[in-house]
PDB file of C-alpha atoms (C1' of nucleotides) in Angstrom:
ATOM      1  CA  MET N  10       0.000   0.000   0.000  1.00  0.00           C
ATOM      2  CA  PRO N  11       2.823   2.514   0.044  1.00  0.00           C
ATOM      3  CA  GLU N  12       1.628   5.367  -2.151  1.00  0.00           C
ATOM      4  CA  LEU N  13       3.157   8.786  -2.708  1.00  0.00           C
ATOM      5  CA  PRO N  14       2.967  10.009   0.937  1.00  0.00           C
ATOM      6  CA  GLU N  15       4.447   6.802   2.352  1.00  0.00           C
ATOM      7  CA  VAL N  16       7.229   6.634  -0.245  1.00  0.00           C
ATOM      8  CA  GLU N  17       8.020  10.322   0.243  1.00  0.00           C
ATOM      9  CA  THR N  18       8.217   9.666   4.000  1.00  0.00           C
ATOM     10  CA  MET N  19      10.646   6.817   3.329  1.00  0.00           C
ATOM     11  CA  ARG N  20      12.771   9.108   1.171  1.00  0.00           C
ATOM     12  CA  ARG N  21      12.881  11.831   3.823  1.00  0.00           C
ATOM     13  CA  GLY N  22      13.557   9.247   6.483  1.00  0.00           C
ATOM     14  CA  ILE N  23      16.840   8.219   4.921  1.00  0.00           C
ATOM     15  CA  LEU N  24      17.744  11.682   3.595  1.00  0.00           C
ATOM     16  CA  ASP N  25      19.301  13.090   6.752  1.00  0.00           C
ATOM     17  CA  ALA N  26      20.912   9.834   7.729  1.00  0.00           C
ATOM     18  CA  VAL N  27      22.509   9.248   4.360  1.00  0.00           C
ATOM     19  CA  GLY N  28      23.623  12.633   3.085  1.00  0.00           C
ATOM     20  CA  SER N  29      26.593  12.437   0.736  1.00  0.00           C
ATOM     21  CA  ARG N  30      27.973   9.071   1.635  1.00  0.00           C
ATOM     22  CA  VAL N  31      30.184   6.513   0.041  1.00  0.00           C
ATOM     23  CA  VAL N  32      28.563   3.194  -0.730  1.00  0.00           C
ATOM     24  CA  ASP N  33      30.527   0.299   0.653  1.00  0.00           C
ATOM     25  CA  ALA N  34      28.547  -2.667  -0.589  1.00  0.00           C
ATOM     26  CA  ALA N  35      25.141  -3.909  -1.643  1.00  0.00           C
ATOM     27  CA  LYS N  36      24.150  -7.277  -0.270  1.00  0.00           C
ATOM     28  CA  ILE N  37      21.278  -9.597  -0.822  1.00  0.00           C
ATOM     29  CA  ARG N  38      20.047 -10.901   2.471  1.00  0.00           C
ATOM     30  CA  CYS N  39      17.108 -13.192   2.184  1.00  0.00           C
ATOM     31  CA  SER N  40      16.089 -16.367   3.931  1.00  0.00           C
ATOM     32  CA  ARG N  41      13.006 -16.774   1.759  1.00  0.00           C
ATOM     33  CA  LYS N  42      12.210 -16.852  -1.910  1.00  0.00           C
ATOM     34  CA  PRO N  43      14.293 -13.974  -3.263  1.00  0.00           C
ATOM     35  CA  ILE N  44      12.704 -10.819  -4.593  1.00  0.00           C
ATOM     36  CA  GLU N  45      13.713  -9.298  -7.911  1.00  0.00           C
ATOM     37  CA  ILE N  46      17.113  -7.662  -7.515  1.00  0.00           C
ATOM     38  CA  THR N  47      18.900  -6.695 -10.720  1.00  0.00           C
ATOM     39  CA  PRO N  48      21.586  -6.971 -11.780  1.00  0.00           C
ATOM     40  CA  ALA N  49      22.842 -10.009  -9.860  1.00  0.00           C
ATOM     41  CA  GLN N  50      24.828  -9.531  -6.677  1.00  0.00           C
ATOM     42  CA  ALA N  51      28.378  -9.468  -8.047  1.00  0.00           C
ATOM     43  CA  SER N  52      27.610  -7.025 -10.832  1.00  0.00           C
ATOM     44  CA  PHE N  53      25.433  -4.856  -8.597  1.00  0.00           C
ATOM     45  CA  ARG N  54      28.164  -4.634  -5.992  1.00  0.00           C
ATOM     46  CA  ARG N  55      30.855  -3.839  -8.505  1.00  0.00           C
ATOM     47  CA  ARG N  56      28.862  -0.933  -9.925  1.00  0.00           C
ATOM     48  CA  VAL N  57      27.910   0.704  -6.608  1.00  0.00           C
ATOM     49  CA  ARG N  58      30.998   0.083  -4.514  1.00  0.00           C
ATOM     50  CA  GLY N  59      32.884   3.275  -3.740  1.00  0.00           C
ATOM     51  CA  ALA N  60      30.252   5.480  -5.340  1.00  0.00           C
ATOM     52  CA  MET N  61      28.955   8.571  -3.542  1.00  0.00           C
ATOM     53  CA  VAL N  62      25.253   9.123  -2.883  1.00  0.00           C
ATOM     54  CA  ALA N  63      24.483  12.219  -4.940  1.00  0.00           C
ATOM     55  CA  GLU N  64      20.720  12.652  -4.488  1.00  0.00           C
ATOM     56  CA  LEU N  65      17.722  10.975  -2.901  1.00  0.00           C
ATOM     57  CA  ALA N  66      14.710  11.285  -5.170  1.00  0.00           C
ATOM     58  CA  ARG N  67      11.310   9.767  -5.736  1.00  0.00           C
ATOM     59  CA  ALA N  68       9.685   8.577  -8.960  1.00  0.00           C
ATOM     60  CA  GLY N  69       5.995   8.109  -8.267  1.00  0.00           C
ATOM     61  CA  LYS N  70       5.911   5.312  -5.704  1.00  0.00           C
ATOM     62  CA  ARG N  71       9.616   4.468  -5.998  1.00  0.00           C
ATOM     63  CA  VAL N  72      12.563   5.625  -3.908  1.00  0.00           C
ATOM     64  CA  VAL N  73      15.537   6.585  -6.105  1.00  0.00           C
ATOM     65  CA  ILE N  74      19.102   6.711  -4.801  1.00  0.00           C
ATOM     66  CA  TRP N  75      21.232   8.549  -7.356  1.00  0.00           C
ATOM     67  CA  LEU N  76      24.945   7.832  -7.266  1.00  0.00           C
ATOM     68  CA  ASP N  77      27.709  10.100  -8.540  1.00  0.00           C
ATOM     69  CA  THR N  78      28.430   7.432 -11.162  1.00  0.00           C
ATOM     70  CA  ASP N  79      25.102   8.364 -12.815  1.00  0.00           C
ATOM     71  CA  ASP N  80      23.607   5.057 -11.784  1.00  0.00           C
ATOM     72  CA  ALA N  81      20.314   4.998  -9.884  1.00  0.00           C
ATOM     73  CA  ILE N  82      19.269   2.417  -7.301  1.00  0.00           C
ATOM     74  CA  VAL N  83      15.487   2.227  -7.645  1.00  0.00           C
ATOM     75  CA  ILE N  84      13.529   0.674  -4.770  1.00  0.00           C
ATOM     76  CA  GLU N  85       9.924  -0.227  -5.580  1.00  0.00           C
ATOM     77  CA  PRO N  86       8.098  -1.277  -2.378  1.00  0.00           C
ATOM     78  CA  ARG N  87       4.782  -2.262  -4.025  1.00  0.00           C
ATOM     79  CA  MET N  88       2.495  -3.636  -1.300  1.00  0.00           C
ATOM     80  CA  THR N  89       4.564  -4.353   1.778  1.00  0.00           C
ATOM     81  CA  GLY N  90       8.071  -3.046   1.175  1.00  0.00           C
ATOM     82  CA  LEU N  91       9.818  -0.802   3.705  1.00  0.00           C
ATOM     83  CA  VAL N  92      13.000   1.272   3.475  1.00  0.00           C
ATOM     84  CA  LEU N  93      14.601   1.366   6.918  1.00  0.00           C
ATOM     85  CA  VAL N  94      17.631   2.679   8.781  1.00  0.00           C
ATOM     86  CA  VAL N  95      16.861   0.727  11.973  1.00  0.00           C
ATOM     87  CA  ASP N  96      16.161  -2.923  12.767  1.00  0.00           C
ATOM     88  CA  PRO N  97      13.299  -4.296  10.632  1.00  0.00           C
ATOM     89  CA  PRO N  98       9.998  -5.705  12.019  1.00  0.00           C
ATOM     90  CA  THR N  99      11.201  -9.272  11.366  1.00  0.00           C
ATOM     91  CA  SER N 100      14.550 -10.610  10.281  1.00  0.00           C
ATOM     92  CA  GLU N 101      13.091 -13.262   7.965  1.00  0.00           C
ATOM     93  CA  HIS N 102      11.672 -10.731   5.506  1.00  0.00           C
ATOM     94  CA  LEU N 103      14.792  -8.616   5.260  1.00  0.00           C
ATOM     95  CA  ARG N 104      15.572  -8.726   1.543  1.00  0.00           C
ATOM     96  CA  TRP N 105      18.467  -6.402   0.763  1.00  0.00           C
ATOM     97  CA  ARG N 106      20.891  -3.968   2.311  1.00  0.00           C
ATOM     98  CA  LEU N 107      23.049  -1.108   1.120  1.00  0.00           C
ATOM     99  CA  GLN N 108      26.089  -0.686   3.314  1.00  0.00           C
ATOM    100  CA  LEU N 109      27.579   2.773   3.782  1.00  0.00           C
ATOM    101  CA  ALA N 110      31.204   3.469   4.571  1.00  0.00           C
ATOM    102  CA  ASP N 111      30.950   6.032   7.360  1.00  0.00           C
ATOM    103  CA  GLY N 112      28.590   8.360   9.229  1.00  0.00           C
ATOM    104  CA  PRO N 113      25.690   7.978  11.669  1.00  0.00           C
ATOM    105  CA  ILE N 114      24.095   4.909  10.057  1.00  0.00           C
ATOM    106  CA  ASP N 115      25.750   1.821   8.661  1.00  0.00           C
ATOM    107  CA  GLU N 116      23.193   0.742   6.131  1.00  0.00           C
ATOM    108  CA  ILE N 117      19.882   1.215   4.390  1.00  0.00           C
ATOM    109  CA  LEU N 118      17.653  -1.858   4.626  1.00  0.00           C
ATOM    110  CA  TYR N 119      14.906  -3.107   2.370  1.00  0.00           C
ATOM    111  CA  TRP N 120      12.304  -5.263   4.135  1.00  0.00           C
ATOM    112  CA  ASP N 121       9.319  -6.791   2.359  1.00  0.00           C
ATOM    113  CA  ARG N 122       6.886  -9.273   3.912  1.00  0.00           C
ATOM    114  CA  ARG N 123       5.112 -10.328   0.732  1.00  0.00           C
ATOM    115  CA  GLY N 124       8.078  -9.868  -1.529  1.00  0.00           C
ATOM    116  CA  LEU N 125       6.251  -8.197  -4.406  1.00  0.00           C
ATOM    117  CA  GLY N 126       8.700  -5.313  -4.485  1.00  0.00           C
ATOM    118  CA  ASN N 127      12.057  -5.041  -6.201  1.00  0.00           C
ATOM    119  CA  VAL N 128      15.434  -3.302  -6.117  1.00  0.00           C
ATOM    120  CA  ARG N 129      17.003  -2.438  -9.451  1.00  0.00           C
ATOM    121  CA  LEU N 130      20.088  -0.586 -10.623  1.00  0.00           C
ATOM    122  CA  PHE N 131      19.795   1.538 -13.767  1.00  0.00           C
ATOM    123  CA  SER N 132      22.081   3.761 -15.775  1.00  0.00           C
ATOM    124  CA  ARG N 133      20.701   7.264 -16.348  1.00  0.00           C
ATOM    125  CA  GLU N 134      19.771   6.281 -19.860  1.00  0.00           C
ATOM    126  CA  GLU N 135      17.857   3.203 -18.717  1.00  0.00           C
ATOM    127  CA  TYR N 136      16.238   5.219 -15.937  1.00  0.00           C
ATOM    128  CA  ASP N 137      15.015   7.900 -18.316  1.00  0.00           C
ATOM    129  CA  SER N 138      13.528   5.352 -20.679  1.00  0.00           C
ATOM    130  CA  ARG N 139      11.655   3.631 -17.857  1.00  0.00           C
ATOM    131  CA  PHE N 140      10.604   6.480 -15.629  1.00  0.00           C
ATOM    132  CA  GLY N 141      10.522   9.464 -17.987  1.00  0.00           C
ATOM    133  CA  LEU N 142       7.345  11.440 -18.612  1.00  0.00           C
ATOM    134  CA  GLU N 143       6.353   9.057 -21.400  1.00  0.00           C
ATOM    135  CA  LYS N 144       6.175   6.187 -18.937  1.00  0.00           C
ATOM    136  CA  ILE N 145       4.910   7.729 -15.744  1.00  0.00           C
ATOM    137  CA  GLY N 146       2.876  10.925 -15.653  1.00  0.00           C
ATOM    138  CA  PRO N 147       3.599  14.152 -13.787  1.00  0.00           C
ATOM    139  CA  ASP N 148       4.071  13.741 -10.049  1.00  0.00           C
ATOM    140  CA  ALA N 149       0.741  14.014  -8.241  1.00  0.00           C
ATOM    141  CA  LEU N 150       2.117  16.801  -6.024  1.00  0.00           C
ATOM    142  CA  GLU N 151       3.032  18.892  -9.057  1.00  0.00           C
ATOM    143  CA  ILE N 152       0.389  18.114 -11.666  1.00  0.00           C
ATOM    144  CA  THR N 153      -1.781  21.012 -12.859  1.00  0.00           C
ATOM    145  CA  ALA N 154      -5.486  21.018 -13.700  1.00  0.00           C
ATOM    146  CA  ASP N 155      -4.629  21.443 -17.387  1.00  0.00           C
ATOM    147  CA  GLU N 156      -2.309  18.446 -17.318  1.00  0.00           C
ATOM    148  CA  PHE N 157      -4.976  16.355 -15.593  1.00  0.00           C
ATOM    149  CA  ARG N 158      -7.537  17.308 -18.241  1.00  0.00           C
ATOM    150  CA  GLU N 159      -5.119  16.793 -21.138  1.00  0.00           C
ATOM    151  CA  ARG N 160      -4.143  13.322 -19.929  1.00  0.00           C
ATOM    152  CA  LEU N 161      -7.511  11.988 -18.793  1.00  0.00           C
ATOM    153  CA  GLY N 162     -10.170  14.289 -20.233  1.00  0.00           C
ATOM    154  CA  GLY N 163     -10.560  12.203 -23.378  1.00  0.00           C
ATOM    155  CA  SER N 164     -10.884   8.911 -21.524  1.00  0.00           C
ATOM    156  CA  ARG N 165     -14.169   7.035 -21.288  1.00  0.00           C
ATOM    157  CA  ARG N 166     -13.010   5.476 -18.029  1.00  0.00           C
ATOM    158  CA  GLU N 167     -14.475   6.285 -14.646  1.00  0.00           C
ATOM    159  CA  ILE N 168     -12.367   8.809 -12.744  1.00  0.00           C
ATOM    160  CA  LYS N 169     -11.390   6.635  -9.794  1.00  0.00           C
ATOM    161  CA  PRO N 170      -9.705   3.813 -11.734  1.00  0.00           C
ATOM    162  CA  ALA N 171      -8.158   6.453 -14.001  1.00  0.00           C
ATOM    163  CA  LEU N 172      -6.461   8.083 -11.005  1.00  0.00           C
ATOM    164  CA  LEU N 173      -4.611   4.811 -10.433  1.00  0.00           C
ATOM    165  CA  ASP N 174      -3.064   4.946 -13.926  1.00  0.00           C
ATOM    166  CA  GLN N 175       0.565   5.862 -13.269  1.00  0.00           C
ATOM    167  CA  ARG N 176       1.062   6.939 -16.900  1.00  0.00           C
ATOM    168  CA  ALA N 177      -1.545   9.642 -16.361  1.00  0.00           C
ATOM    169  CA  VAL N 178      -0.422  10.848 -12.924  1.00  0.00           C
ATOM    170  CA  ALA N 179       2.282   9.343 -10.726  1.00  0.00           C
ATOM    171  CA  GLY N 180       1.875   8.502  -7.075  1.00  0.00           C
ATOM    172  CA  ILE N 181      -1.834   7.972  -6.383  1.00  0.00           C
ATOM    173  CA  GLY N 182      -2.927   4.509  -5.218  1.00  0.00           C
ATOM    174  CA  ASN N 183      -6.168   2.934  -4.110  1.00  0.00           C
ATOM    175  CA  LEU N 184      -6.365   4.513  -0.662  1.00  0.00           C
ATOM    176  CA  TYR N 185      -5.662   8.121  -1.606  1.00  0.00           C
ATOM    177  CA  ALA N 186      -7.832   7.962  -4.739  1.00  0.00           C
ATOM    178  CA  SER N 187     -10.921   7.565  -2.543  1.00  0.00           C
ATOM    179  CA  GLU N 188      -9.770  10.274  -0.121  1.00  0.00           C
ATOM    180  CA  ILE N 189      -8.996  12.739  -2.919  1.00  0.00           C
ATOM    181  CA  LEU N 190     -12.342  12.255  -4.658  1.00  0.00           C
ATOM    182  CA  HIS N 191     -14.202  12.770  -1.408  1.00  0.00           C
ATOM    183  CA  VAL N 192     -12.445  16.072  -0.750  1.00  0.00           C
ATOM    184  CA  ALA N 193     -13.078  17.105  -4.378  1.00  0.00           C
ATOM    185  CA  ARG N 194     -16.746  16.063  -4.053  1.00  0.00           C
ATOM    186  CA  ILE N 195     -16.519  14.026  -7.236  1.00  0.00           C
ATOM    187  CA  HIS N 196     -18.314  10.691  -7.596  1.00  0.00           C
ATOM    188  CA  PRO N 197     -15.815   7.856  -8.231  1.00  0.00           C
ATOM    189  CA  GLN N 198     -17.907   6.583 -11.167  1.00  0.00           C
ATOM    190  CA  ARG N 199     -17.964   9.888 -12.993  1.00  0.00           C
ATOM    191  CA  LYS N 200     -16.613   9.459 -16.510  1.00  0.00           C
ATOM    192  CA  CYS N 201     -13.403  11.360 -17.149  1.00  0.00           C
ATOM    193  CA  SER N 202     -14.837  12.716 -20.394  1.00  0.00           C
ATOM    194  CA  ALA N 203     -17.811  14.153 -18.501  1.00  0.00           C
ATOM    195  CA  MET N 204     -15.728  16.077 -15.979  1.00  0.00           C
ATOM    196  CA  THR N 205     -16.106  19.863 -16.098  1.00  0.00           C
ATOM    197  CA  ARG N 206     -13.170  22.265 -15.964  1.00  0.00           C
ATOM    198  CA  GLN N 207     -14.283  23.200 -12.483  1.00  0.00           C
ATOM    199  CA  GLN N 208     -14.117  19.539 -11.460  1.00  0.00           C
ATOM    200  CA  TRP N 209     -10.589  19.161 -12.810  1.00  0.00           C
ATOM    201  CA  GLN N 210      -9.714  22.209 -10.720  1.00  0.00           C
ATOM    202  CA  SER N 211     -11.334  20.693  -7.641  1.00  0.00           C
ATOM    203  CA  LEU N 212      -9.557  17.425  -8.335  1.00  0.00           C
ATOM    204  CA  VAL N 213      -6.094  18.953  -8.595  1.00  0.00           C
ATOM    205  CA  ALA N 214      -6.632  21.036  -5.452  1.00  0.00           C
ATOM    206  CA  ALA N 215      -7.801  17.975  -3.515  1.00  0.00           C
ATOM    207  CA  THR N 216      -4.916  15.885  -4.862  1.00  0.00           C
ATOM    208  CA  HIS N 217      -2.364  18.410  -3.642  1.00  0.00           C
ATOM    209  CA  SER N 218      -3.993  19.050  -0.262  1.00  0.00           C
ATOM    210  CA  VAL N 219      -4.680  15.414   0.625  1.00  0.00           C
ATOM    211  CA  LEU N 220      -1.201  14.206  -0.334  1.00  0.00           C
ATOM    212  CA  ALA N 221       0.565  17.117   1.365  1.00  0.00           C
ATOM    213  CA  GLU N 222      -1.466  16.556   4.523  1.00  0.00           C
ATOM    214  CA  ALA N 223      -0.711  12.831   4.435  1.00  0.00           C
ATOM    215  CA  ILE N 224       3.008  13.565   4.114  1.00  0.00           C
ATOM    216  CA  ARG N 225       2.807  15.833   7.181  1.00  0.00           C
ATOM    217  CA  TYR N 226       1.306  12.894   9.078  1.00  0.00           C
ATOM    218  CA  GLU N 227       3.990  10.566   7.687  1.00  0.00           C
ATOM    219  CA  GLY N 228       1.573   8.395   5.764  1.00  0.00           C
ATOM    220  CA  SER N 229      -1.107   5.845   6.652  1.00  0.00           C
ATOM    221  CA  THR N 230      -0.491   2.728   8.723  1.00  0.00           C
ATOM    222  CA  LEU N 231      -3.521   0.459   8.311  1.00  0.00           C
ATOM    223  CA  GLY N 232      -4.816  -2.190  10.668  1.00  0.00           C
ATOM    224  CA  ASP N 233      -2.286  -4.747   9.498  1.00  0.00           C
ATOM    225  CA  GLY N 234       0.410  -2.385  10.755  1.00  0.00           C
ATOM    226  CA  THR N 235       2.585  -3.041   7.760  1.00  0.00           C
ATOM    227  CA  TYR N 236       3.617   0.455   6.747  1.00  0.00           C
ATOM    228  CA  ARG N 237       6.310   2.090   8.897  1.00  0.00           C
ATOM    229  CA  ASN N 238       8.658   5.021   8.326  1.00  0.00           C
ATOM    230  CA  ALA N 239      12.455   4.637   8.067  1.00  0.00           C
ATOM    231  CA  LEU N 240      12.662   4.481  11.867  1.00  0.00           C
ATOM    232  CA  ASN N 241      10.058   1.689  11.991  1.00  0.00           C
ATOM    233  CA  GLN N 242       7.423   4.029  13.408  1.00  0.00           C
ATOM    234  CA  ALA N 243       3.748   4.019  12.376  1.00  0.00           C
ATOM    235  CA  GLY N 244       2.300   6.910  10.387  1.00  0.00           C
ATOM    236  CA  GLY N 245      -0.620   9.002  11.632  1.00  0.00           C
ATOM    237  CA  TYR N 246      -2.790   9.756   8.629  1.00  0.00           C
ATOM    238  CA  GLN N 247      -5.029   6.692   9.098  1.00  0.00           C
ATOM    239  CA  ASN N 248      -6.719   8.685  11.868  1.00  0.00           C
ATOM    240  CA  MET N 249      -7.571  11.396   9.342  1.00  0.00           C
ATOM    241  CA  HIS N 250      -9.175   9.156   6.715  1.00  0.00           C
ATOM    242  CA  ARG N 251     -12.542  10.481   5.619  1.00  0.00           C
ATOM    243  CA  VAL N 252     -13.892   7.469   3.701  1.00  0.00           C
ATOM    244  CA  TYR N 253     -11.261   4.792   3.115  1.00  0.00           C
ATOM    245  CA  ASN N 254     -12.183   1.523   4.831  1.00  0.00           C
ATOM    246  CA  ARG N 255     -15.088   3.297   6.536  1.00  0.00           C
ATOM    247  CA  ALA N 256     -18.116   1.687   4.862  1.00  0.00           C
ATOM    248  CA  GLU N 257     -21.309   2.078   6.923  1.00  0.00           C
ATOM    249  CA  GLN N 258     -19.708   4.781   9.039  1.00  0.00           C
ATOM    250  CA  LEU N 259     -20.803   8.401   8.716  1.00  0.00           C
ATOM    251  CA  CYS N 260     -19.446  10.885   6.216  1.00  0.00           C
ATOM    252  CA  PRO N 261     -17.483  13.486   8.211  1.00  0.00           C
ATOM    253  CA  ARG N 262     -18.921  16.246   6.028  1.00  0.00           C
ATOM    254  CA  CYS N 263     -22.622  15.430   5.687  1.00  0.00           C
ATOM    255  CA  SER N 264     -23.174  12.460   8.047  1.00  0.00           C
ATOM    256  CA  ALA N 265     -24.643  10.223   5.332  1.00  0.00           C
ATOM    257  CA  LYS N 266     -23.507   6.601   5.363  1.00  0.00           C
ATOM    258  CA  ILE N 267     -20.264   5.929   3.529  1.00  0.00           C
ATOM    259  CA  LYS N 268     -20.581   3.312   0.808  1.00  0.00           C
ATOM    260  CA  ARG N 269     -18.211   0.780  -0.693  1.00  0.00           C
ATOM    261  CA  LEU N 270     -18.149  -0.310  -4.312  1.00  0.00           C
ATOM    262  CA  VAL N 271     -15.743  -2.286  -6.481  1.00  0.00           C
ATOM    263  CA  GLN N 272     -14.177  -0.752  -9.578  1.00  0.00           C
ATOM    264  CA  THR N 273     -11.701  -2.727 -11.698  1.00  0.00           C
ATOM    265  CA  GLN N 274     -11.408  -5.252  -8.862  1.00  0.00           C
ATOM    266  CA  ARG N 275     -10.461  -2.604  -6.286  1.00  0.00           C
ATOM    267  CA  SER N 276     -12.481  -1.290  -3.339  1.00  0.00           C
ATOM    268  CA  THR N 277     -13.698   2.287  -3.563  1.00  0.00           C
ATOM    269  CA  PHE N 278     -15.181   4.220  -0.632  1.00  0.00           C
ATOM    270  CA  PHE N 279     -17.324   7.323  -1.102  1.00  0.00           C
ATOM    271  CA  CYS N 280     -20.270   9.355   0.116  1.00  0.00           C
ATOM    272  CA  ALA N 281     -23.158   9.196  -2.337  1.00  0.00           C
ATOM    273  CA  LYS N 282     -24.698  12.318  -0.840  1.00  0.00           C
ATOM    274  CA  CYS N 283     -21.854  14.785  -1.257  1.00  0.00           C
ATOM    275  CA  GLN N 284     -20.062  13.132  -4.190  1.00  0.00           C
ATOM    276  CA  THR N 285     -22.419  13.374  -7.151  1.00  0.00           C
ATOM    277  CA  ILE N 286     -22.289  11.968 -10.681  1.00  0.00           C
ATOM    278  CA  ALA N 287     -24.678  14.130 -12.619  1.00  0.00           C
ATOM    279  CA  ARG N 288     -23.850  17.580 -11.330  1.00  0.00           C
ATOM    280  CA  GLY N 289     -20.776  19.649 -10.676  1.00  0.00           C
ATOM    281  CA  PRO N 290     -19.210  19.752  -7.213  1.00  0.00           C
ATOM    282  CA  ALA N 291     -21.880  20.348  -4.632  1.00  0.00           C
ATOM    283  CA  GLY N 292     -21.810  23.732  -2.986  1.00  0.00           C
ATOM    284  CA  GLY N 293     -19.074  24.896  -5.306  1.00  0.00           C
TER     285      GLY N 293
ATOM    286  C1'  DC U  25      -4.755   2.500 -28.914  1.00  0.00           C
ATOM    287  C1'  DC U  26      -7.523   1.751 -24.898  1.00  0.00           C
ATOM    288  C1'  DC U  27      -8.828  -0.735 -21.209  1.00  0.00           C
ATOM    289  C1'  DC U  28      -9.558  -4.680 -18.158  1.00  0.00           C
ATOM    290  C1'  DA U  29      -8.866  -9.404 -16.109  1.00  0.00           C
ATOM    291  C1'  DG U  30      -5.336 -12.200 -14.440  1.00  0.00           C
ATOM    292  C1'  DT U  31      -0.874 -12.714 -12.111  1.00  0.00           C
ATOM    293  C1'  DC U  32       2.674 -12.528  -8.436  1.00  0.00           C
ATOM    294  C1'  DC U  33       3.124 -12.870  -3.066  1.00  0.00           C
ATOM    295  C1'  DT U  34       2.022 -13.438   2.375  1.00  0.00           C
ATOM    296  C1'  DG U  35      -0.787 -13.018   6.394  1.00  0.00           C
ATOM    297  C1'  DC U  36      -5.099 -12.534   8.358  1.00  0.00           C
ATOM    298  C1'  DG U  37      -9.878 -13.451   9.395  1.00  0.00           C
ATOM    299  C1'  DG U  38     -14.404 -15.691   8.397  1.00  0.00           C
ATOM    300  C1'  DG U  39     -16.958 -19.854   7.754  1.00  0.00           C
ATOM    301  C1'  DC U  40     -17.671 -24.542   8.554  1.00  0.00           C
TER     302       DC U  40
ATOM    303  C1'  DT W  23      -9.489 -26.717  16.686  1.00  0.00           C
ATOM    304  C1'  DG W  24      -7.958 -26.801  12.022  1.00  0.00           C
ATOM    305  C1'  DC W  25      -8.369 -26.070   7.362  1.00  0.00           C
ATOM    306  C1'  DC W  26      -9.531 -23.612   3.308  1.00  0.00           C
ATOM    307  C1'  DC W  27     -10.712 -19.785   0.905  1.00  0.00           C
ATOM    308  C1'  DG W  28     -11.088 -14.914  -0.080  1.00  0.00           C
ATOM    309  C1'  DC W  29      -9.165 -10.568   0.368  1.00  0.00           C
ATOM    310  C1'  DA W  30      -5.759  -6.721   0.587  1.00  0.00           C
ATOM    311  C1'  DG W  31      -3.650  -3.684  -4.056  1.00  0.00           C
ATOM    312  C1'  DG W  32       1.446  -2.324  -5.936  1.00  0.00           C
ATOM    313  C1'  DA W  33       2.855  -2.976 -11.346  1.00  0.00           C
ATOM    314  C1'  DC W  34       3.051  -5.768 -15.155  1.00  0.00           C
ATOM    315  C1'  DT W  35       1.311  -9.025 -19.030  1.00  0.00           C
ATOM    316  C1'  DG W  36      -1.776 -10.740 -22.411  1.00  0.00           C
ATOM    317  C1'  DG W  37      -5.546 -10.243 -25.106  1.00  0.00           C
ATOM    318  C1'  DG W  38     -10.208  -8.519 -26.582  1.00  0.00           C
TER     319       DG W  38
END
DNA sequence: CCCCAGTCCTGCGGGC
DNA sequence: TGCCCGCAGGACTGGG
């Protein structure tokens, strides 16, 4: 479930600890079925050893460690991956570690219970071809209303599944899609092509405010407790959720009952009273 | 081209 | 009590 706010929290969590540091080694450490780590250990280690960490970035839901060799270590946590600078929740799901030569922390750890995530090393050229604007859309924190409309306005899809399309906009996942649409007062089944300019404006404003607020709270840690920040601490935004996982509870804005529906095999939560299909944003 | 169902994986909780 | 099944949803693949 790590989405933009959780991945951004991971990035910030290792930022101070890492700084400009020399990489000592990259090691696979896995007692279970190995996750995807490319290239293989020997080659990976040869390419990163002795390199300096130049920049810590984020590409949608991926943490990117740029080295001064122009290689990028890209960590993709998918469902249950964590980037840590302290002891992980369990030792058996520790998948990979990046050892650093000096400074306050020894290593950056990658832990992943389900093992759907991956750690890959790319040259700048490979990185650009995979994560350039052609492949993943503008970052959700930066996208404008015009960009939203240009990329999705011609689509016959419903807006909620469209928000999950990383080629249209990067960083939104299933949880924040429901939260964003509730704040924007847009029904999740509204067709993209039927959205008004005012609704694209509401959508971009809600996208920015929800994600920025979630980053301030260091992301959402759900009931399974899986998501943690780099210090293995829970986030706080789950206490601020308006609709996600709150079916049958009351809408915090209008007190109607929150509903759940399934779109493209994913749960969606919304308030049918203040998120309308046929009309523009209520009260707007 | 556009879009969706199926796939990977583990742990948890419901039903019997 | 134990087992089985469904569900959670990241990104990718195959195919209609």
